[in-house]
Coordinates of N, CA, C and O in Angstrom, one line a residue:
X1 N -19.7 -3.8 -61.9 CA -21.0 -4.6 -62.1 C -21.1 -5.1 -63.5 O -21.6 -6.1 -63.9
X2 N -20.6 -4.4 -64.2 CA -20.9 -4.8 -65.3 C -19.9 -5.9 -66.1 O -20.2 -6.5 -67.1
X3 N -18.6 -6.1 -65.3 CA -17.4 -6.9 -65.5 C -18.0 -8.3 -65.2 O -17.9 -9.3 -65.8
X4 N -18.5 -7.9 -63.9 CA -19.5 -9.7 -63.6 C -20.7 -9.5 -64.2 O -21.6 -10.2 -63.7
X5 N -21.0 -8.9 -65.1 CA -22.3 -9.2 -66.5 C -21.9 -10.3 -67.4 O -22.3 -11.3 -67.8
X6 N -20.6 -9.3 -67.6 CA -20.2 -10.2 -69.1 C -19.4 -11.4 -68.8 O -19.2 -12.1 -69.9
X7 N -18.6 -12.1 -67.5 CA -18.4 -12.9 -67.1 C -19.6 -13.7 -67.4 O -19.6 -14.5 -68.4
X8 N -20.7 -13.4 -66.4 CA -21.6 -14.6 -65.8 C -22.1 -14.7 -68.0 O -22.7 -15.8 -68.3
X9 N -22.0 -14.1 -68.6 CA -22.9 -14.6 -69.7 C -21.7 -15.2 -70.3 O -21.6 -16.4 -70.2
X10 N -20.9 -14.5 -70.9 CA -19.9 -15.4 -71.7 C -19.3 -16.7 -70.9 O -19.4 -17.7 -71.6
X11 N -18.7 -17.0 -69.4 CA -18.8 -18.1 -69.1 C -20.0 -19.2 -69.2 O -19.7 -20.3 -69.6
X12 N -21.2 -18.9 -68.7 CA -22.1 -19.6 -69.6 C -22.7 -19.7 -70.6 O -23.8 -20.2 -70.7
X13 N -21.9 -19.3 -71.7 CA -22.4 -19.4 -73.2 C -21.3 -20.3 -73.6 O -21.5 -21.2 -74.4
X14 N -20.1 -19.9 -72.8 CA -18.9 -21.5 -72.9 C -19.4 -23.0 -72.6 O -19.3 -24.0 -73.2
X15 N -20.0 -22.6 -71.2 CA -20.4 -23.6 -70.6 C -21.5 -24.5 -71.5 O -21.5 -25.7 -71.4
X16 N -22.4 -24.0 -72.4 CA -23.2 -24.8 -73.1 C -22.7 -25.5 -74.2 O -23.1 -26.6 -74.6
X17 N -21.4 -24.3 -74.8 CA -20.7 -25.0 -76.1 C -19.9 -26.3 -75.6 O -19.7 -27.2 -76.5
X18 N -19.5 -26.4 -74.3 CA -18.6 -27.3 -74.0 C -19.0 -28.7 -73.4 O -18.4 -29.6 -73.0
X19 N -20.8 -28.3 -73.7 CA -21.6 -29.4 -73.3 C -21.9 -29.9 -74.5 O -21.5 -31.1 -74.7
X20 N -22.6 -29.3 -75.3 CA -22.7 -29.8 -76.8 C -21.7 -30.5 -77.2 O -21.9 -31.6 -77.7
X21 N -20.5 -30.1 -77.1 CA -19.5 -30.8 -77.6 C -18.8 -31.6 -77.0 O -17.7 -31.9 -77.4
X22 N -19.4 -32.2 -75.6 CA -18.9 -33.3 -74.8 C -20.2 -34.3 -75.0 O -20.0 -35.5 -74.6
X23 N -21.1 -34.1 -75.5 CA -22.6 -34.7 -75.4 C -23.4 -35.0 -76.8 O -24.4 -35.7 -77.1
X24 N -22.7 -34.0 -77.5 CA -23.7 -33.8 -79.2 C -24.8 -33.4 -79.1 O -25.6 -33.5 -80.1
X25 N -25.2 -32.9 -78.0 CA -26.5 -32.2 -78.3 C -26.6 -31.7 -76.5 O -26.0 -32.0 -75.6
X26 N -28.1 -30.7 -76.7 CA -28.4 -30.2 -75.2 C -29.2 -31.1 -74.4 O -30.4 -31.2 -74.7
X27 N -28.8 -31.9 -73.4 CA -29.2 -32.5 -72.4 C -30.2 -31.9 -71.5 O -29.5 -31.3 -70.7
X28 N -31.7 -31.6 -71.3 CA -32.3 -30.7 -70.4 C -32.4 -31.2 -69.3 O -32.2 -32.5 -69.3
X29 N -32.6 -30.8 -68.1 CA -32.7 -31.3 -67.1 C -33.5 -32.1 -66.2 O -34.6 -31.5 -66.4
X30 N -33.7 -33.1 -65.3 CA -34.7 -34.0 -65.6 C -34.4 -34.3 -63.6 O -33.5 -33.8 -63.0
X31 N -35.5 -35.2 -63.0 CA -35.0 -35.4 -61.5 C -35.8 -37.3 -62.3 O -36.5 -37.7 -63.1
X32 N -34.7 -37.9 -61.0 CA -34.7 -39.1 -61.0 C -35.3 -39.8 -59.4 O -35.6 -38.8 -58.7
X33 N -35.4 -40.7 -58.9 CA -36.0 -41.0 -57.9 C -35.2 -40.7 -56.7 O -35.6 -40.3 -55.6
X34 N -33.6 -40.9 -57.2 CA -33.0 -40.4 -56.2 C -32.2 -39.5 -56.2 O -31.5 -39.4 -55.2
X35 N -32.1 -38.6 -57.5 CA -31.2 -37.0 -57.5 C -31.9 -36.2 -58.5 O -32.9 -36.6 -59.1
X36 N -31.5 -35.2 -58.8 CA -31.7 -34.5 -59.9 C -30.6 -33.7 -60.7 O -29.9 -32.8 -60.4
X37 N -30.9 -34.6 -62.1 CA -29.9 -34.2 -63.1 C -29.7 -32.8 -63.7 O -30.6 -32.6 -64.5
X38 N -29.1 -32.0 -63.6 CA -28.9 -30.7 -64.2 C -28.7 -30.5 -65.3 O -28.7 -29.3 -65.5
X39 N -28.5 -31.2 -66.4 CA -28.2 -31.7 -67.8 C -27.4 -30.0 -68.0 O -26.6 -29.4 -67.2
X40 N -27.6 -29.7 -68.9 CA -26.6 -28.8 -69.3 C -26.6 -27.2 -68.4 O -26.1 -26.1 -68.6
X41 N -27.6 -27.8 -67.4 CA -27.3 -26.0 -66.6 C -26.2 -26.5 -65.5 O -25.8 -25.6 -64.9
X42 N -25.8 -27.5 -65.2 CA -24.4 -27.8 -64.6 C -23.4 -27.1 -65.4 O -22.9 -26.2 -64.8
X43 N -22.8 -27.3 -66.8 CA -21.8 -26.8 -66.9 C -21.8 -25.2 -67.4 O -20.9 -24.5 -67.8
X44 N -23.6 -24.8 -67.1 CA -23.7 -23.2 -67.7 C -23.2 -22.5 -66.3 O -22.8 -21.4 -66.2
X45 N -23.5 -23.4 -65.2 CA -23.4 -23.1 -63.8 C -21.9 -22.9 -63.5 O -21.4 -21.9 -63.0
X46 N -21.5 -23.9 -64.0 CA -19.7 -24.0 -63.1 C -18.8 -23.1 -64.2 O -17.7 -22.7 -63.8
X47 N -19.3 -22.9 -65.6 CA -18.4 -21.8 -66.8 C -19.1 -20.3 -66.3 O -18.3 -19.4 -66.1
X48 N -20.2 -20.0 -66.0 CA -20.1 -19.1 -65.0 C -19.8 -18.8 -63.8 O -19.5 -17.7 -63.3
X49 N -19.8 -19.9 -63.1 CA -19.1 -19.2 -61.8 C -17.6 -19.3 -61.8 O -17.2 -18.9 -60.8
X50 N -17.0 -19.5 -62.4 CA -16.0 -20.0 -62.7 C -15.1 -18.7 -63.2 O -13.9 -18.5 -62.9
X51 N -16.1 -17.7 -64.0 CA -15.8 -16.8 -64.7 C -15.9 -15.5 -64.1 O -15.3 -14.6 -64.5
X52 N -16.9 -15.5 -63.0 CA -16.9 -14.5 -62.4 C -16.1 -14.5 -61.3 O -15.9 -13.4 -60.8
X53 N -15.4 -16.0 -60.5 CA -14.4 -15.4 -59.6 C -13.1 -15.1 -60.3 O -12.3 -14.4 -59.7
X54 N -12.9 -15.5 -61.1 CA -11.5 -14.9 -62.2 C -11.7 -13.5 -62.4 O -11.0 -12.5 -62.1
X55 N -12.6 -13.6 -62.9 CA -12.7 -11.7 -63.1 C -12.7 -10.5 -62.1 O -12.2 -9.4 -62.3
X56 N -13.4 -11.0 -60.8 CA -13.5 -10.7 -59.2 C -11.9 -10.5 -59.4 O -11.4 -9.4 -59.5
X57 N -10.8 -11.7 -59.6 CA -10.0 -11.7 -59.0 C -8.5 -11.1 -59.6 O -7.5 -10.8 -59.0
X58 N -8.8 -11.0 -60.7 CA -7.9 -10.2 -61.8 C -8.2 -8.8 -62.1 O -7.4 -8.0 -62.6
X59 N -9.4 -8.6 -61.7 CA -9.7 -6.8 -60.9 C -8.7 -6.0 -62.7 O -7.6 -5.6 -63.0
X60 N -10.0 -6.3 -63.2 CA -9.0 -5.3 -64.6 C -10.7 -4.9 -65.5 O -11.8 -5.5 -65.3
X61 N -10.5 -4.2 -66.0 CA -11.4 -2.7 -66.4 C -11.5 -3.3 -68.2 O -12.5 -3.4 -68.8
X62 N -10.6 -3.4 -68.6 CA -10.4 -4.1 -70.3 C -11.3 -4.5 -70.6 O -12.1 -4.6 -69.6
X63 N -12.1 -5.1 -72.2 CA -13.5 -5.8 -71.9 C -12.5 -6.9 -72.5 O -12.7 -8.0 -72.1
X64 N -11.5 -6.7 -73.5 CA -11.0 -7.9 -73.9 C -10.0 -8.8 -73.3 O -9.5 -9.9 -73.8
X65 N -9.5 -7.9 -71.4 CA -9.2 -8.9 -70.6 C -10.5 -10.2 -70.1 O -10.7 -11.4 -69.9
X66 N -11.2 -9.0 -70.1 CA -12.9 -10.1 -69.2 C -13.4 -10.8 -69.8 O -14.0 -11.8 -69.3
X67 N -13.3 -10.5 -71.4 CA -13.9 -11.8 -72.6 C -12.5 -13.0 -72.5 O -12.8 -14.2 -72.5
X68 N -11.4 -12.6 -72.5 CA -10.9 -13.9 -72.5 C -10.4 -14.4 -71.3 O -9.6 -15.2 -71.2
X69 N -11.0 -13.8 -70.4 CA -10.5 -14.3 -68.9 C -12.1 -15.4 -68.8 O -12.2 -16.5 -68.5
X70 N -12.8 -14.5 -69.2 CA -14.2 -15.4 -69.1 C -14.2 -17.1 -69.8 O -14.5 -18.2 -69.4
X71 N -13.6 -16.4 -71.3 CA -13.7 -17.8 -71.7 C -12.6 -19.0 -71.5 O -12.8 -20.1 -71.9
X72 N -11.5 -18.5 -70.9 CA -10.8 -19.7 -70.2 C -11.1 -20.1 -69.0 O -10.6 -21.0 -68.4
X73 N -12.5 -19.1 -68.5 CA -12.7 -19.9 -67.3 C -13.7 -21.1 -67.6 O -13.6 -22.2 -67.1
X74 N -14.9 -20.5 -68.9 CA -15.5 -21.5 -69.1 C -15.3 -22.8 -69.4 O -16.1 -23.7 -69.2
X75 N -13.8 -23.0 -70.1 CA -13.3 -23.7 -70.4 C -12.6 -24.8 -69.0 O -12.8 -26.0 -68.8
X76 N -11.9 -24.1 -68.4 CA -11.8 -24.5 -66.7 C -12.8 -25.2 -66.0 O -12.7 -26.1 -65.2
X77 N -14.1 -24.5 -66.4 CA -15.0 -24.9 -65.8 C -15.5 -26.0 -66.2 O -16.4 -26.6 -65.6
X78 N -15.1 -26.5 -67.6 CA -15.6 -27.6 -67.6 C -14.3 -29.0 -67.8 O -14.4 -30.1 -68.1
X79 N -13.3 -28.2 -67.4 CA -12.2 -29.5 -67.0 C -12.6 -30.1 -65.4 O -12.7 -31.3 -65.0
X80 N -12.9 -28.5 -64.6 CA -13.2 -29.2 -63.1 C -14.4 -30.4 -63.0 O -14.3 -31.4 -62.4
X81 N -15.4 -30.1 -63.6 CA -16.4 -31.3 -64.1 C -16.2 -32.4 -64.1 O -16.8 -33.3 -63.6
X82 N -14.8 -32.4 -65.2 CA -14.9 -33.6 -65.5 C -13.6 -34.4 -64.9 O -13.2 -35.5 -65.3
X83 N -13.1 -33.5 -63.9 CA -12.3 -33.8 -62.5 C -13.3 -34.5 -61.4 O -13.2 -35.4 -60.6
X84 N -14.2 -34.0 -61.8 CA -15.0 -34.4 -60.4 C -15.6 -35.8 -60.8 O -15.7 -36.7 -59.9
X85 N -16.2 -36.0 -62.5 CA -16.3 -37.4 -63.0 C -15.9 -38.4 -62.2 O -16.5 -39.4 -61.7
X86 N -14.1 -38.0 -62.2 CA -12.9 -39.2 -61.8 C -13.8 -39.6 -60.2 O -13.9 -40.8 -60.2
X87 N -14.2 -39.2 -59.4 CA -14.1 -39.4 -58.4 C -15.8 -39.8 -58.4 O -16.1 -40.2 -57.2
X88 N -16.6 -39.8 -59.0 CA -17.7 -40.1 -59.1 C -17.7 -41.7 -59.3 O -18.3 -42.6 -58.6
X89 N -16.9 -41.7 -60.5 CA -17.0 -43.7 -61.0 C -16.0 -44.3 -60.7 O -15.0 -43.6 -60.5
X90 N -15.8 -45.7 -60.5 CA -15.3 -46.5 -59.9 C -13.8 -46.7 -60.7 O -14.2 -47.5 -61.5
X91 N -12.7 -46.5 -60.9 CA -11.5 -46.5 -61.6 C -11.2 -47.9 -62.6 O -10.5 -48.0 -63.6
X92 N -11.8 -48.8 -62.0 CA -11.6 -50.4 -62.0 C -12.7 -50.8 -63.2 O -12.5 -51.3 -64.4
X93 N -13.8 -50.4 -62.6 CA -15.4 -51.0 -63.3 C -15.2 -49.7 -64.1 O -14.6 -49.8 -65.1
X94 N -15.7 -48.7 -63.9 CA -16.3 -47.8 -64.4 C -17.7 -47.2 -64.3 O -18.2 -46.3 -65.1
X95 N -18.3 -48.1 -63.0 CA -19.3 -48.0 -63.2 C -19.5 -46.7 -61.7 O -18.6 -46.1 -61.2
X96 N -20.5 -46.5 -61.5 CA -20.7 -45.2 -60.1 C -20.3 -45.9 -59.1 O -20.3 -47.1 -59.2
X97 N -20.0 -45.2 -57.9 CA -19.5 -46.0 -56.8 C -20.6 -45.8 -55.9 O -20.2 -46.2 -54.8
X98 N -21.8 -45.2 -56.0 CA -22.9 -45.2 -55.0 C -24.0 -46.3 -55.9 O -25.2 -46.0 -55.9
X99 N -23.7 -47.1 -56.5 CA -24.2 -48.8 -57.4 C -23.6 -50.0 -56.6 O -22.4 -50.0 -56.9
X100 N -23.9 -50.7 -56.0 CA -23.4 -51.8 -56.3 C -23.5 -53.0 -57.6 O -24.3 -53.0 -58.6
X101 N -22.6 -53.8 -57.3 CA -22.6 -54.4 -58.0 C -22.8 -56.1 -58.0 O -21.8 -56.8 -57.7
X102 N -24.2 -56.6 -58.3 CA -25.0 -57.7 -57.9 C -24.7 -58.8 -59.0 O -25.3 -58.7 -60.0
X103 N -23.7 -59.8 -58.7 CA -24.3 -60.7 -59.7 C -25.0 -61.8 -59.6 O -25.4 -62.3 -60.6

């Protein structure tokens, strides 16, 4: 229990560093008419969870296996992010693909 403590916090303490420094600052979270944006608890979300099934899954007792299993997941977790970007915006435009585009 305590292996997914320090997972879920140090993956999300990644997860904010890796937002700051994709963003320059903390984005808070905000709802729009038609979604709602998670601003930086998205990548505190996915460097934690990210971090706790690594650690679930490397099943090791070390604290300095769990601290740096954590923080390459945080780090993971915000490559998959920005994997999922790719498939969000349009390759061509660049613009979202749930926009059209009116001229």
């Amino acid at each position: 229990m305590r292996n997914i403590a320090f997972a879920l916090l140090i993956g999300g303490l990644v997860g904010i560093l890796g937002h700051v420094r994709k963003r320059g600052k903390i984005i808070i979270p905000r709802k729009t008419k038609k979604f709602i944006y998670l601003g930086f608890l998205e990548e505190v979300f996915m460097g934690a969870f990210t971090a706790v099934v690594l650690v679930i899954s490397a099943d090791t007792d070390s604290l300095f296996r769990i601290i740096f299993i954590s923080i390459l997941a945080g780090i993971g977790g915000d490559a998959f992010l920005k994997g999922l970007e790719v498939f969000r915006t349009d390759p061509i435009s660049g613009n979202p693909k749930d926009q059209t585009n009116e001229s």
